Short mmCIF file of C-alpha atoms in Angstrom, two decimals:
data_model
loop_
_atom_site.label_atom_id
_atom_site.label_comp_id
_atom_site.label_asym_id
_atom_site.label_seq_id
_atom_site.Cartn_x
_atom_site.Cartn_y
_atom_site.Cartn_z
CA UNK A 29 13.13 -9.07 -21.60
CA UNK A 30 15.60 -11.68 -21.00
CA UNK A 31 17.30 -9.74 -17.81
CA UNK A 32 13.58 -9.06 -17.09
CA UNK A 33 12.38 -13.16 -16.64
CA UNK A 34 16.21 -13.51 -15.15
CA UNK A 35 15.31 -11.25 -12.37
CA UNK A 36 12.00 -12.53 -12.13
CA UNK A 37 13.42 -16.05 -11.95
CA UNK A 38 16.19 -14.75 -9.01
CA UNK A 39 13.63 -13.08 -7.01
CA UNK A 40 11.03 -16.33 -7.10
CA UNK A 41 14.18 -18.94 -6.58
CA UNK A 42 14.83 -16.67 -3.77
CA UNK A 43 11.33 -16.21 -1.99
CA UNK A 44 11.05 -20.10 -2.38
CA UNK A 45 14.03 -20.80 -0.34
CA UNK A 46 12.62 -18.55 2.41
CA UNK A 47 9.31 -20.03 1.86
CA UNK A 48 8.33 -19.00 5.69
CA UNK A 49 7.77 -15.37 4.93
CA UNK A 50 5.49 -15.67 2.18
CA UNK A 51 3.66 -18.45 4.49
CA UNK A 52 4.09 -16.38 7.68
CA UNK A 53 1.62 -13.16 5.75
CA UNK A 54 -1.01 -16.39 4.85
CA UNK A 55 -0.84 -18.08 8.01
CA UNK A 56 -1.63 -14.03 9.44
CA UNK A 57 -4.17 -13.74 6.79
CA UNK A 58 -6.11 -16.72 7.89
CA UNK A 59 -5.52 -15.82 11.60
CA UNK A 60 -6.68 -12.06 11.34
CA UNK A 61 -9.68 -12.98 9.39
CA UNK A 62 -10.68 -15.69 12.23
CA UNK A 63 -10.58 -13.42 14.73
CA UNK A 64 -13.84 -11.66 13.35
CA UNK A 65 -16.39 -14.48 14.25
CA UNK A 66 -14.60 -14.58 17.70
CA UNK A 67 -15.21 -10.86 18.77
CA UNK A 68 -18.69 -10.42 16.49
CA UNK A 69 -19.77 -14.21 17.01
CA UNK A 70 -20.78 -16.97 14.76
CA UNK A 71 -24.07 -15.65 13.93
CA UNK A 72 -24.47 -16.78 10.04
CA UNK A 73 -26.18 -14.03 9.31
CA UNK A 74 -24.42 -11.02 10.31
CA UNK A 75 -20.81 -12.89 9.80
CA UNK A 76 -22.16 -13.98 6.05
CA UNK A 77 -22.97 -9.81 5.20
CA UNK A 78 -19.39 -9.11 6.60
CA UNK A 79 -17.73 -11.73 4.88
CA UNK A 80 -16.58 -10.00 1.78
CA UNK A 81 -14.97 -7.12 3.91
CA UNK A 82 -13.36 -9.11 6.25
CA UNK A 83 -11.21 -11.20 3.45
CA UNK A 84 -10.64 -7.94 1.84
CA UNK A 85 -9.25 -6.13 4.44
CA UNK A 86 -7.18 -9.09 6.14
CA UNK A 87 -5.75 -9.87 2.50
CA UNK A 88 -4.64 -5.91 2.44
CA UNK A 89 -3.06 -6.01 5.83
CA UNK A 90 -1.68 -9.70 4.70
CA UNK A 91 -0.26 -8.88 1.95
CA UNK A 92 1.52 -5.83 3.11
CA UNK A 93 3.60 -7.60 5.73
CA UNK A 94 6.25 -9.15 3.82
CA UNK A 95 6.28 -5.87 1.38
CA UNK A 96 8.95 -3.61 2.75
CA UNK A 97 11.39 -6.36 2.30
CA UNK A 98 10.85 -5.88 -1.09
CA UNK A 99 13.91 -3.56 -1.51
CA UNK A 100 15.33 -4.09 1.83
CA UNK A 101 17.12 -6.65 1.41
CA UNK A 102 19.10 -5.42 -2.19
CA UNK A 103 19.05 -2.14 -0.80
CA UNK A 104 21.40 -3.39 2.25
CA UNK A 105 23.70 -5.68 0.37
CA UNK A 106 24.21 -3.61 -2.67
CA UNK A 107 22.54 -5.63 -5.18
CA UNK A 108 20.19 -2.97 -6.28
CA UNK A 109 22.89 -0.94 -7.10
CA UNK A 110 24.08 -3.81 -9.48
CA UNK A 111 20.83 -4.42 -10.84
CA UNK A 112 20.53 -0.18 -11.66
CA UNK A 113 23.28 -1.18 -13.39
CA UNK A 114 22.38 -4.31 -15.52
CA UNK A 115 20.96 -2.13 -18.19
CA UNK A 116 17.55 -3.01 -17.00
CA UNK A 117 15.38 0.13 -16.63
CA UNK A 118 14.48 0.89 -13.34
CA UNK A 119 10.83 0.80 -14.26
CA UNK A 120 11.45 -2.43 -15.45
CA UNK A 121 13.03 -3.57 -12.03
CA UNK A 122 10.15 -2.58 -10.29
CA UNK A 123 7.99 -4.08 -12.47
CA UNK A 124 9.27 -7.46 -11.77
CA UNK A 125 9.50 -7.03 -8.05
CA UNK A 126 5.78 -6.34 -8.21
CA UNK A 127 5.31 -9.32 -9.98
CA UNK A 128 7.19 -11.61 -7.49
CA UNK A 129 5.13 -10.06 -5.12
CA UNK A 130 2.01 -10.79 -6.37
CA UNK A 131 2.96 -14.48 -7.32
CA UNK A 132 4.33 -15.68 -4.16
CA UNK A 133 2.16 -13.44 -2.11
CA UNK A 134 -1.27 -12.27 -3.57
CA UNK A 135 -1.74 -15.79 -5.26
CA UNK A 136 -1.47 -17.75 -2.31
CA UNK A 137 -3.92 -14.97 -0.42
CA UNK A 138 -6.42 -15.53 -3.94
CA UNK A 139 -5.99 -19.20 -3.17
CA UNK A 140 -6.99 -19.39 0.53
CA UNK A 141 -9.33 -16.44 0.49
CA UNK A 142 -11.97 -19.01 -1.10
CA UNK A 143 -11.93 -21.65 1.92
CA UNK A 144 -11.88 -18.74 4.10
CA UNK A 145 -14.92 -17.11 2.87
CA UNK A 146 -16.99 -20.40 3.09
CA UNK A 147 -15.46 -20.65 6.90
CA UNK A 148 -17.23 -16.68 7.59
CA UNK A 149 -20.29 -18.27 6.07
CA UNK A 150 -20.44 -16.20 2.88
CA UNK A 151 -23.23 -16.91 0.60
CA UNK A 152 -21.53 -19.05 -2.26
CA UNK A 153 -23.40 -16.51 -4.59
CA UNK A 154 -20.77 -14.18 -3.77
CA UNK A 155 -17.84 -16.14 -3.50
CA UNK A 156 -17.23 -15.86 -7.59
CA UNK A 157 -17.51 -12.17 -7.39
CA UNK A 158 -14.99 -11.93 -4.51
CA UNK A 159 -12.64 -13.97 -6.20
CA UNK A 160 -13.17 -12.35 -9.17
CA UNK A 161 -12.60 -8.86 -7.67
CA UNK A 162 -9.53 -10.25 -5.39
CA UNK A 163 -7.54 -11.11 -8.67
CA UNK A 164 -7.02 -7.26 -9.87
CA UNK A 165 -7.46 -6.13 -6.78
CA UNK A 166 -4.50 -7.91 -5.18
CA UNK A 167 -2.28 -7.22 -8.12
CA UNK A 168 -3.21 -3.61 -7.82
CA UNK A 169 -1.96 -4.13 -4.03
CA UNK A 170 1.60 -5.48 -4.65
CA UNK A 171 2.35 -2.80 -7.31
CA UNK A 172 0.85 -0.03 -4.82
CA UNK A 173 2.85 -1.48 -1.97
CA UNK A 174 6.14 -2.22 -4.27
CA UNK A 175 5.72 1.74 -4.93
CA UNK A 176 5.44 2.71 -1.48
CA UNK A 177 8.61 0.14 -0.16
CA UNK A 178 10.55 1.88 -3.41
CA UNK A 179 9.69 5.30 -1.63
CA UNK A 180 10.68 4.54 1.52
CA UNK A 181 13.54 2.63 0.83
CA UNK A 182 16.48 4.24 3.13
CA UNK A 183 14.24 6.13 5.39
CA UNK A 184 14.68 5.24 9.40
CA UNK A 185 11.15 3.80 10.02
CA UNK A 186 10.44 2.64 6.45
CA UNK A 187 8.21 -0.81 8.09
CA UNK A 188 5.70 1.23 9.81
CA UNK A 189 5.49 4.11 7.60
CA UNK A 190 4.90 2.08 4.61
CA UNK A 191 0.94 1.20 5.37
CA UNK A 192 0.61 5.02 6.44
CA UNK A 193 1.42 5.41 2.81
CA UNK A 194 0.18 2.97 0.77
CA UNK A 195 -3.98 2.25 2.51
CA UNK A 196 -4.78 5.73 2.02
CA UNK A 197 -4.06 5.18 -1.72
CA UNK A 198 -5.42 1.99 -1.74
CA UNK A 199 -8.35 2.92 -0.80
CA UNK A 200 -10.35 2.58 -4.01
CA UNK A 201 -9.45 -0.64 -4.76
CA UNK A 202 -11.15 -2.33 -1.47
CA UNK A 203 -14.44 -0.02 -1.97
CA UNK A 204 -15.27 -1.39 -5.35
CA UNK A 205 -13.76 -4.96 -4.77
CA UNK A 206 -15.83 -5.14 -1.76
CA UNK A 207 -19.01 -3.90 -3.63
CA UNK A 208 -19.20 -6.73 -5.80
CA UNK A 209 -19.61 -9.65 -3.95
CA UNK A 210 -21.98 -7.53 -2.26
CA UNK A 211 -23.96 -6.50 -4.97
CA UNK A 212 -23.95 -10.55 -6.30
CA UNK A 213 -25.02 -11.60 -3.06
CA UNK A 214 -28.30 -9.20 -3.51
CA UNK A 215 -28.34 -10.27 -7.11
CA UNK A 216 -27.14 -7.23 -8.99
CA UNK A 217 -24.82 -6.69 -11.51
CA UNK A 218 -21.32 -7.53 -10.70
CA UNK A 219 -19.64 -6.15 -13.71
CA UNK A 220 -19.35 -2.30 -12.79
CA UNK A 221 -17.33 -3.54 -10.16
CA UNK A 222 -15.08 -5.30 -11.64
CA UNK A 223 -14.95 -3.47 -14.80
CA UNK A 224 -13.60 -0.37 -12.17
CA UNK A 225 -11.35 -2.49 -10.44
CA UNK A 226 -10.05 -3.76 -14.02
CA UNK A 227 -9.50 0.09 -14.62
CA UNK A 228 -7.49 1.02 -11.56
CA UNK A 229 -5.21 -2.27 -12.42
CA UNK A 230 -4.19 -0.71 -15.90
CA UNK A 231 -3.91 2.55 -14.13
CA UNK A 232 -1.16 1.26 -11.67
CA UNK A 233 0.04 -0.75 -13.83
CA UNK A 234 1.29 1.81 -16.19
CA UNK A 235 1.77 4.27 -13.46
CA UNK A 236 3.26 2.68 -10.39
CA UNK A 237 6.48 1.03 -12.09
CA UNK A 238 7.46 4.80 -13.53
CA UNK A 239 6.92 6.38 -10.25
CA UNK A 240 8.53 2.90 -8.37
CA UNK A 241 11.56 3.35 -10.70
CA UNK A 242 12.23 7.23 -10.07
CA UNK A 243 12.47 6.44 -6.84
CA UNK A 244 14.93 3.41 -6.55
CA UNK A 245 16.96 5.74 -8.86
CA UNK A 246 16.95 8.09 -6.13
CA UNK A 247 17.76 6.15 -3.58
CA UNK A 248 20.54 4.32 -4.97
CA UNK A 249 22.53 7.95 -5.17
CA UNK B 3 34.65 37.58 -15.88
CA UNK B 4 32.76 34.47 -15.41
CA UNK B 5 29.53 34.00 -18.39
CA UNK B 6 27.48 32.71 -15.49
CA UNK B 7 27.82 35.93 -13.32
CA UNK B 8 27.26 38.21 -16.14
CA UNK B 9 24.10 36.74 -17.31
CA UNK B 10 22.56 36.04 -14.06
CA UNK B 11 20.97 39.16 -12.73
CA UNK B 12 19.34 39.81 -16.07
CA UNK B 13 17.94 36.68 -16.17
CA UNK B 14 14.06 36.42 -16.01
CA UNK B 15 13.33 33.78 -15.30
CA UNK B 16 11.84 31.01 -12.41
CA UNK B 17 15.43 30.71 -11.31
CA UNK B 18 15.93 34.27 -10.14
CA UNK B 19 13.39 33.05 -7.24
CA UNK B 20 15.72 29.96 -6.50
CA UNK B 21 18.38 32.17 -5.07
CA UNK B 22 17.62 31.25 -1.18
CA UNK B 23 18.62 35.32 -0.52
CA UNK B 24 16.43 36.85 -3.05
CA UNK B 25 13.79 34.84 -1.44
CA UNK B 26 14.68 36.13 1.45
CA UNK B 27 14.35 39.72 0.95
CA UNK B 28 11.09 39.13 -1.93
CA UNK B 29 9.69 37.37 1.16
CA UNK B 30 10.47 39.89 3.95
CA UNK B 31 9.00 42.38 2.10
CA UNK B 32 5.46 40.76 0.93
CA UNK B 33 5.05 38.91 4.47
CA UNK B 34 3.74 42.11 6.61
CA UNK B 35 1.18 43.13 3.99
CA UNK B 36 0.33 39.30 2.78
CA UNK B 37 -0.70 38.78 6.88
CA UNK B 38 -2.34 42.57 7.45
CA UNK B 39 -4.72 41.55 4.38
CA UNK B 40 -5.33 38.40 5.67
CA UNK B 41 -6.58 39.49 9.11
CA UNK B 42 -8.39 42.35 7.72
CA UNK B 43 -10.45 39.88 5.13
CA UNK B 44 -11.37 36.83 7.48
CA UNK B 45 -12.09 39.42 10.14
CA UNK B 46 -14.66 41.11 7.62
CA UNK B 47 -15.49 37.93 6.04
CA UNK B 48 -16.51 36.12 9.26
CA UNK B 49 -18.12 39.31 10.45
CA UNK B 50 -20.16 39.78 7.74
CA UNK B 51 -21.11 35.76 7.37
CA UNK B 52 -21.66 35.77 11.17
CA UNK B 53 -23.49 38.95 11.73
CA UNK B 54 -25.38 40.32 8.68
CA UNK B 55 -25.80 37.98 5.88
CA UNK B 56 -29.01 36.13 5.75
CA UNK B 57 -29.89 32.38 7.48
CA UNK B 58 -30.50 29.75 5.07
CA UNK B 59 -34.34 28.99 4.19
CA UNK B 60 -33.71 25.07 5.26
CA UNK B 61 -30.69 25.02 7.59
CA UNK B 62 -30.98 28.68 9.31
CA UNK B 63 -28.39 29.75 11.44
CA UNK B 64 -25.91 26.45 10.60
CA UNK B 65 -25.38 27.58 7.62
CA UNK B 66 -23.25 30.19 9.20
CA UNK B 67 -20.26 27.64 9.86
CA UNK B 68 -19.85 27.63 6.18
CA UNK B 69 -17.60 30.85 6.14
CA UNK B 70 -15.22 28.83 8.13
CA UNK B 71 -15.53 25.24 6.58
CA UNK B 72 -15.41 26.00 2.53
CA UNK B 73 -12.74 28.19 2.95
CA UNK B 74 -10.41 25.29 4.91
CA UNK B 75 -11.76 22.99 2.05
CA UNK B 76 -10.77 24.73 -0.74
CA UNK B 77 -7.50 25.49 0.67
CA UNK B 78 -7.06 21.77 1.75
CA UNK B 79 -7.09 20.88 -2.07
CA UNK B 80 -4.99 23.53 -3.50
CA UNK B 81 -2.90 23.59 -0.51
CA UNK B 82 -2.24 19.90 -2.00
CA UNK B 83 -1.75 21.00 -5.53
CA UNK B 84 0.47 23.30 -4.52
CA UNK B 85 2.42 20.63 -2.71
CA UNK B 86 2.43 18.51 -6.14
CA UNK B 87 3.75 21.74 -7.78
CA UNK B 88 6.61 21.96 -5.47
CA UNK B 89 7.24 18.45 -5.83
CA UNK B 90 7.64 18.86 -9.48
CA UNK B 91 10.21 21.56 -9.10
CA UNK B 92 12.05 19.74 -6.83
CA UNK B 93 11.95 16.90 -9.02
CA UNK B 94 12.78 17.98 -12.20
CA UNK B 95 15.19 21.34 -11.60
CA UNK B 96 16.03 20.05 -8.11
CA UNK B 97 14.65 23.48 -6.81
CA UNK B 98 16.36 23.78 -3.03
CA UNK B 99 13.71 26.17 -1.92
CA UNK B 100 11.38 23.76 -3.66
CA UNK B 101 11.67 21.11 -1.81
CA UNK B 102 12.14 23.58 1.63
CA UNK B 103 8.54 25.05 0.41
CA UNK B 104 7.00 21.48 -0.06
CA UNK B 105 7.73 20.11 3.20
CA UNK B 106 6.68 23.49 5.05
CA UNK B 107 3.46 23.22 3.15
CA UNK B 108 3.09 19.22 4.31
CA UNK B 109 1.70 20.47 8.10
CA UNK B 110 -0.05 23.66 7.00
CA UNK B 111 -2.37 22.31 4.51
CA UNK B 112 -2.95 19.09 6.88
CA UNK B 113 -3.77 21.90 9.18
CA UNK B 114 -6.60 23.23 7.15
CA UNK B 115 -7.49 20.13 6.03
CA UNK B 116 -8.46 18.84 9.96
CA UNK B 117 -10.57 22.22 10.45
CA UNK B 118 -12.37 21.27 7.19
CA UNK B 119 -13.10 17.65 8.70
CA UNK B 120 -13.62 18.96 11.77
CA UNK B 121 -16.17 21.86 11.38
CA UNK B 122 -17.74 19.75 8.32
CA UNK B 123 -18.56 17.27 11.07
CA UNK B 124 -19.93 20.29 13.65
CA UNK B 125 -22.40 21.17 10.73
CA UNK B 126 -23.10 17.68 10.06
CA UNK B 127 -24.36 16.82 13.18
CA UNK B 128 -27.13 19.45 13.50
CA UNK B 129 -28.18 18.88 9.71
CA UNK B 130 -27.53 15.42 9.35
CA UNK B 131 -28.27 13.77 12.34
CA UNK B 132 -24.63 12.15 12.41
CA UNK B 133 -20.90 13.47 13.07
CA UNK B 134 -19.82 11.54 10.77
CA UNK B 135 -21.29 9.84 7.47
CA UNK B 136 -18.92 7.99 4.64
CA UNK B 137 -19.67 9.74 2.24
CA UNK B 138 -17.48 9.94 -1.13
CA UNK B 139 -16.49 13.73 -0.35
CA UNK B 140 -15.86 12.88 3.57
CA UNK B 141 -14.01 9.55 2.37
CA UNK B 142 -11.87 11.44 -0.16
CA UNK B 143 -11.05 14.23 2.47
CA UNK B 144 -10.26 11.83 5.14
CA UNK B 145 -7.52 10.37 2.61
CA UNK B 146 -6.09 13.77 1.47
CA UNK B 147 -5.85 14.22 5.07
CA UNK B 148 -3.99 11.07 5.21
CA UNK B 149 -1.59 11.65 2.52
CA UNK B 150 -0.91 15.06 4.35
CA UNK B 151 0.55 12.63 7.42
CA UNK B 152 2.22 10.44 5.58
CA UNK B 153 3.93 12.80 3.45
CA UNK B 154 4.29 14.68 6.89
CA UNK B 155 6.39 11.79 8.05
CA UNK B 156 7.67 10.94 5.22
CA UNK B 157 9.90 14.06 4.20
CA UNK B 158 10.68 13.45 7.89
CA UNK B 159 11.98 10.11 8.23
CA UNK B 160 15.47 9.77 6.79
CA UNK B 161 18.64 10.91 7.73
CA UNK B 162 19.38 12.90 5.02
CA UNK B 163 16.89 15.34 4.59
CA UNK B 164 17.76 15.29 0.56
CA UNK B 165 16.83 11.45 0.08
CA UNK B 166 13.58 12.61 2.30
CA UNK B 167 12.65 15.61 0.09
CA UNK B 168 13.09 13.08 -3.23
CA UNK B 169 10.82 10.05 -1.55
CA UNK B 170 8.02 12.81 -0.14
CA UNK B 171 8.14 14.19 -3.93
CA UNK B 172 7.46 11.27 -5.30
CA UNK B 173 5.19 10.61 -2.75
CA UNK B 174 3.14 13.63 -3.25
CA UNK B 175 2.89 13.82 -7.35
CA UNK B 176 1.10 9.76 -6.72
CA UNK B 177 -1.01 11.66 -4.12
CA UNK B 178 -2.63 13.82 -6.83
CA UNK B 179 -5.10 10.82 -8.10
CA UNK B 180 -6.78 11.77 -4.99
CA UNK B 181 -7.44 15.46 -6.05
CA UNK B 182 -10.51 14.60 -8.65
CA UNK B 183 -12.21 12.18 -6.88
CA UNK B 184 -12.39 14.84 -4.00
CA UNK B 185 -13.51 17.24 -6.79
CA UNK B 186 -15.97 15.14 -8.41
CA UNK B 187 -16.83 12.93 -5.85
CA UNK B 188 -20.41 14.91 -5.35
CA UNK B 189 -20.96 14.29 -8.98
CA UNK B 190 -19.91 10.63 -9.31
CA UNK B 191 -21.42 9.50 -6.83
CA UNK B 192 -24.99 9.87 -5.07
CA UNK B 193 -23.69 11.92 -1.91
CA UNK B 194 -25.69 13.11 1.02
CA UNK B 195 -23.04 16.16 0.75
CA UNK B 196 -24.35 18.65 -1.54
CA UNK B 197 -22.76 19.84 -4.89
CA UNK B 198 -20.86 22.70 -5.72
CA UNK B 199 -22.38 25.93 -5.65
CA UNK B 200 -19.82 27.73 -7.50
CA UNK B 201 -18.52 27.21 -10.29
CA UNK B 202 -16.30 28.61 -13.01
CA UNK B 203 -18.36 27.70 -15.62
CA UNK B 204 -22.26 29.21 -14.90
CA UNK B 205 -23.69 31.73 -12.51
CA UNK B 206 -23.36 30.51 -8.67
CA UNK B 207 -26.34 28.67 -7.04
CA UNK B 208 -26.10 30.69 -3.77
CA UNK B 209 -27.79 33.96 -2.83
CA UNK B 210 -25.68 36.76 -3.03
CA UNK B 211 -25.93 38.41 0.40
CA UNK B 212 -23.82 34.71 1.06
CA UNK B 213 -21.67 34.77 -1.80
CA UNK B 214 -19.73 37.66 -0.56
CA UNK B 215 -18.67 36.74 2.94
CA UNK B 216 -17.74 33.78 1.59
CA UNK B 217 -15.41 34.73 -1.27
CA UNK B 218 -13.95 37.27 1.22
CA UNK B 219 -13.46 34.78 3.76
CA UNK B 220 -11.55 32.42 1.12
CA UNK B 221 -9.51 35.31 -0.41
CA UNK B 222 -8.75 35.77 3.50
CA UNK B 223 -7.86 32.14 4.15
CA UNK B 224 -5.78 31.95 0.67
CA UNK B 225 -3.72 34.65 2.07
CA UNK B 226 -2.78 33.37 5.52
CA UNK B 227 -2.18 30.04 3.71
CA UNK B 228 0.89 31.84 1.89
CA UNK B 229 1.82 33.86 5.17
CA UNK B 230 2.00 30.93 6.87
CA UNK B 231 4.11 28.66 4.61
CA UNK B 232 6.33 31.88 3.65
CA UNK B 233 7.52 32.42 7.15
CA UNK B 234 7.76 28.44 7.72
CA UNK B 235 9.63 28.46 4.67
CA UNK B 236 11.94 31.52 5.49
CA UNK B 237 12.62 29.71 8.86
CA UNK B 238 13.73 26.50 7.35
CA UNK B 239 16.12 28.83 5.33
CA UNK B 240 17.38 30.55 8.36
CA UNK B 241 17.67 27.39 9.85
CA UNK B 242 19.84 25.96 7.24
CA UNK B 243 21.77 29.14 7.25
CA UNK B 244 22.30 28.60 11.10
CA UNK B 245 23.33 24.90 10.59
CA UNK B 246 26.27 25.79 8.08
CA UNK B 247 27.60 28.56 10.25
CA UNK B 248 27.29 26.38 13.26
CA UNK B 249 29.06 23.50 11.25
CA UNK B 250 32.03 25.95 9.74
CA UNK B 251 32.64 26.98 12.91
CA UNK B 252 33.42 23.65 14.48
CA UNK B 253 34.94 22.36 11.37
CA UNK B 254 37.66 25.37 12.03
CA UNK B 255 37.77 24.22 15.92
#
């Protein structure tokens, strides 16, 4: 647990002394999404029923920009070798790479994903859903994406191939996310919703770090 | 003598199979036969579908293209299943024909799975007004056909095709979550596509006259699925085989 928070604490120090990448995949997520009202126009209407599913899918192509550096960087310099060797399982290293993921990427995305809703003119009956939804369902996207940079750590083309990869399985997560601000915003029950994304959070929770950690073990031989 | 040489040919086991040269010669042997029955059973399956069994009460003669698209569904999943099997050889005994077998299988099955997608959408258009719907089944097939690609490029993206073989394995065993929601996506869900008509458990929904064609026309399509990856397989062999000699001979100048 100890080497756990110590590697935890390493890869935050570190992503806050290259605070531009983490502000680089906001400053895209806020760009991407205001891009819809420019090619569908301002029209409240239409931009309020799209709103959900345009923060959604911006925060998914967000937040898998900064995630093949993941590994890349520990992979090049050797470090993940060292850290294979701390003792640590690698489960456990994935694990906390997810984690750092999450906190300096899918936080900040949770965080600005509120203002940006209100700018697509989302009906603020929704806006509690979508938040709601967003907080599983982005922590569900940095352990899916720190499985997929894991996997395609060493290969020639790992940057592109990494969204072929991961958005097909990802899939699930941004049909019921998206379903329940829609389903608040005609006043129906939000909580299958969530309840589902909840459910595919423990799933890849206790899934993703075994299947993350096979293959860092694989690539470091 | 050596224990290991002694015991191996009485072996029976899995591992008799992992011996690239028994495969080899098991494979020559089956491959004529496994792609004569083939032919012979989609040619009588398709005939028989297309020609003498009955139209459909609702859809009449669209119905037909379902001798052609089940059979690419069905295969499309287990083609993938069998992908995740290989993949768990590979992982866990570090099977070399394995891993050969699973990235062979990678183009075939995303093969079958676009002539599913694609004749699905010729019948859809006639009976549902629309090429394409998103549906749960046609979501769930579009992403199977996905994680075909990607483990398509995958296997194929690193220098050494061992690391490549590890991350597609990997890959494919995550890939398997997909597998029951294309199964039960007709039951979860309210889908305009309909539900099984067969299955294991209960008599089959269908008319018989229809059931037959189409059972013959899978058995067909199962077949050619294993002709298919057999000889890719037995080429990747050769080609390995062809790599070492090449590389021998320019090691000794």
């Amino acid at each position: 647990m100890k080497l756990f928070t110590a590697l935890l604490a390493r890869d935050l120090r570190l992503a806050i002394r290259h605070g531009s990448d983490s502000l680089a995949a906001l400053l895209f997520f806020v760009l991407t999404a205001a891009l819809f009202p420019l090619a569908i126009g301002p029209a409240p209407e239409t931009l309020g029923r799209l709103a959900p599913g345009i923060v959604w899918v911006c925060a998914f192509l967000a937040a898998l920009l900064p995630i093949d550096r993941l590994f890349g960087a520990d992979f090049e310099d050797g470090s993940l070798d060292q850290l294979l060797l701390s003792g640590l399982p690698p489960a456990a290293i994935a694990l906390a790479k997810a984690v750092s993921h999450w906190l300096v990427t899918g936080l900040p995305l949770l965080l600005v994903s509120a203002p940006l809703a209100s700018m697509l003119r989302m009906p603020s009956t929704g806006l509690l859903a979508l938040l709601l939804g967003l907080l599983p369902g982005t922590m569900v996207l940095s352990l899916l994406g720190m499985t997929g940079a894991a996997i395609v750590l060493g290969a020639r083309r790992g940057a592109i191939l990494l969204p072929i990869l991961i958005l097909p399985l990802a899939t699930p997560v941004l049909i019921f996310g998206a379903a329940a601000p829609e389903a608040a915003m005609s006043g129906l029950s939000v909580r299958p919703h969530l309840l589902l994304e909840l459910a595919l959070l423990l799933a890849s929770l206790s899934l993703s770090p075994l299947a993350a950690g096979a293959a860092l073990r694989h690539a470091a031989d | 003598m050596d224990a290991n040489t002694a015991t191996a040919p009485t072996r029976r086991n899995l591992h008799r199979f992992a011996n690239p040269g028994q495969f080899l010669r098991l494979s020559g042997a089956v491959l004529p036969w496994l792609s004569g029955l083939s032919l012979v059973l989609v040619a009588i399956g398709l005939a028989w579908g297309l020609f003498w069994s009955p139209a459909d009460w609702q859809q009449g003669d669209a119905v037909r293209i379902m001798y052609v698209h089940v059979p690419a569904a069905w295969l499309a999943s287990a083609g993938y299943l069998s992908l995740a099997l290989c993949s768990v050889c590979s992982l866990v005994w570090r099977h070399p024909l394995a891993d050969l077998a699973a990235a062979e299988i990678g183009p075939v099955g995303a093969g079958f799975t676009a002539l599913c997608l694609a004749t699905g959408s010729i019948w859809g258009r006639p009976m549902w007004g629309a090429w394409w719907v998103w549906d749960a089944r046609l979501t769930s097939v579009l992403v199977l056909f996905f994680l075909y690609l990607g483990h398509i490029a995958l296997v194929r993206a690193f220098d050494e095709p061992e690391a490549g073989y590890r991350a597609g394995s990997i890959l494919a065993l995550v890939g398997v979550i997909n597998l029951p929601i294309i199964k039960f996506s007709v039951d979860w869900w309210n889908t305009l596509h309909q539900p099984a008509s067969i299955t294991l458990s209960g008599a089959p929904t269908m008319y018989v006259g229809m059931l037959w064609p189409l059972l013959i026309c899978t058995l067909g399509y199962t077949f050619a699925f294993v002709a298919i990856v057999l000889t890719r397989t037995r080429a990747a062999v050769m080609e390995r085989r062809i790599r070492a000699l090449l590389l021998a001979r320019a090691a000794r100048g």
